Amino acid sequence: MKNQSLLESFTCAIDGIKHVIKKERNIKIHLILMILALTLGCFLAFSTIEFILVILTSALVIITEIINTAIERVVDLAVDQKIHPLAKLSKDIAAGAVLFSAMVSVVVAVLLYIPKVVNILL
Ligand SMILES: Nc1ncnc2c1ncn2[C@@H]1O[C@H](COP(=O)(O)OP(=O)(O)OP(=O)(O)O)[C@@H](O)[C@H]1O
């Protein structure tokens, strides 16, 4: 492989992100949820640190989804569409990382949003 320029490396990384957004339904859902969470944060007058928490937890889910997609592609390449228990295990573990990060972000969201909403309602 030839050495790439910085611009070429950047373009390849952007192409990778574009591929995931185009092909994976889940990442579209994560991106929409992030925008909704940030919009709701504006209405609830979130502090800077609260916005940072929303951005970081949303980014964690999106990053794990991107890595999950890369692992899926490598596994598909390795087994060439054949069924293999290790292919299943690898994909299930990668999907587990997405699930775990999503659960963490739900816990953070509950801790951030519920007190604010209750405060407004009472
Ligand atoms: N080659 C394989 N051999 C055995 N099981 C597989 C194989 N490929 C996929 N699986 C099983 O099917 C599931 C779905 O695989 P697929 O590649 O369709 O991912 P996906 O539905 O796009 O997952 P995600 O929603 O996490 O992106 C995997 O989690 C795994 O359990």
PDB file of C-alpha atoms in Angstrom, residues 1 15 25 30 41 66 88 104 111 113 117:
ATOM      1  CA  MET A   1       0.000   0.000   0.000  1.00  0.00           C
ATOM      2  CA  ASP A  15     -15.976   7.950   2.739  1.00  0.00           C
ATOM      3  CA  ARG A  25     -30.254   1.988   9.434  1.00  0.00           C
ATOM      4  CA  HIS A  30     -28.633   7.286  16.537  1.00  0.00           C
ATOM      5  CA  GLY A  41     -31.496  20.132  25.860  1.00  0.00           C
ATOM      6  CA  ILE A  66     -19.103   2.683  13.024  1.00  0.00           C
ATOM      7  CA  LYS A  88     -21.465 -15.107  14.435  1.00  0.00           C
ATOM      8  CA  VAL A 104     -25.073   3.738  29.115  1.00  0.00           C
ATOM      9  CA  LEU A 111     -30.295  11.126  34.930  1.00  0.00           C
ATOM     10  CA  TYR A 113     -33.574  14.797  31.499  1.00  0.00           C
ATOM     11  CA  VAL A 117     -38.732  17.616  33.146  1.00  0.00           C
TER      12      VAL A 117
END
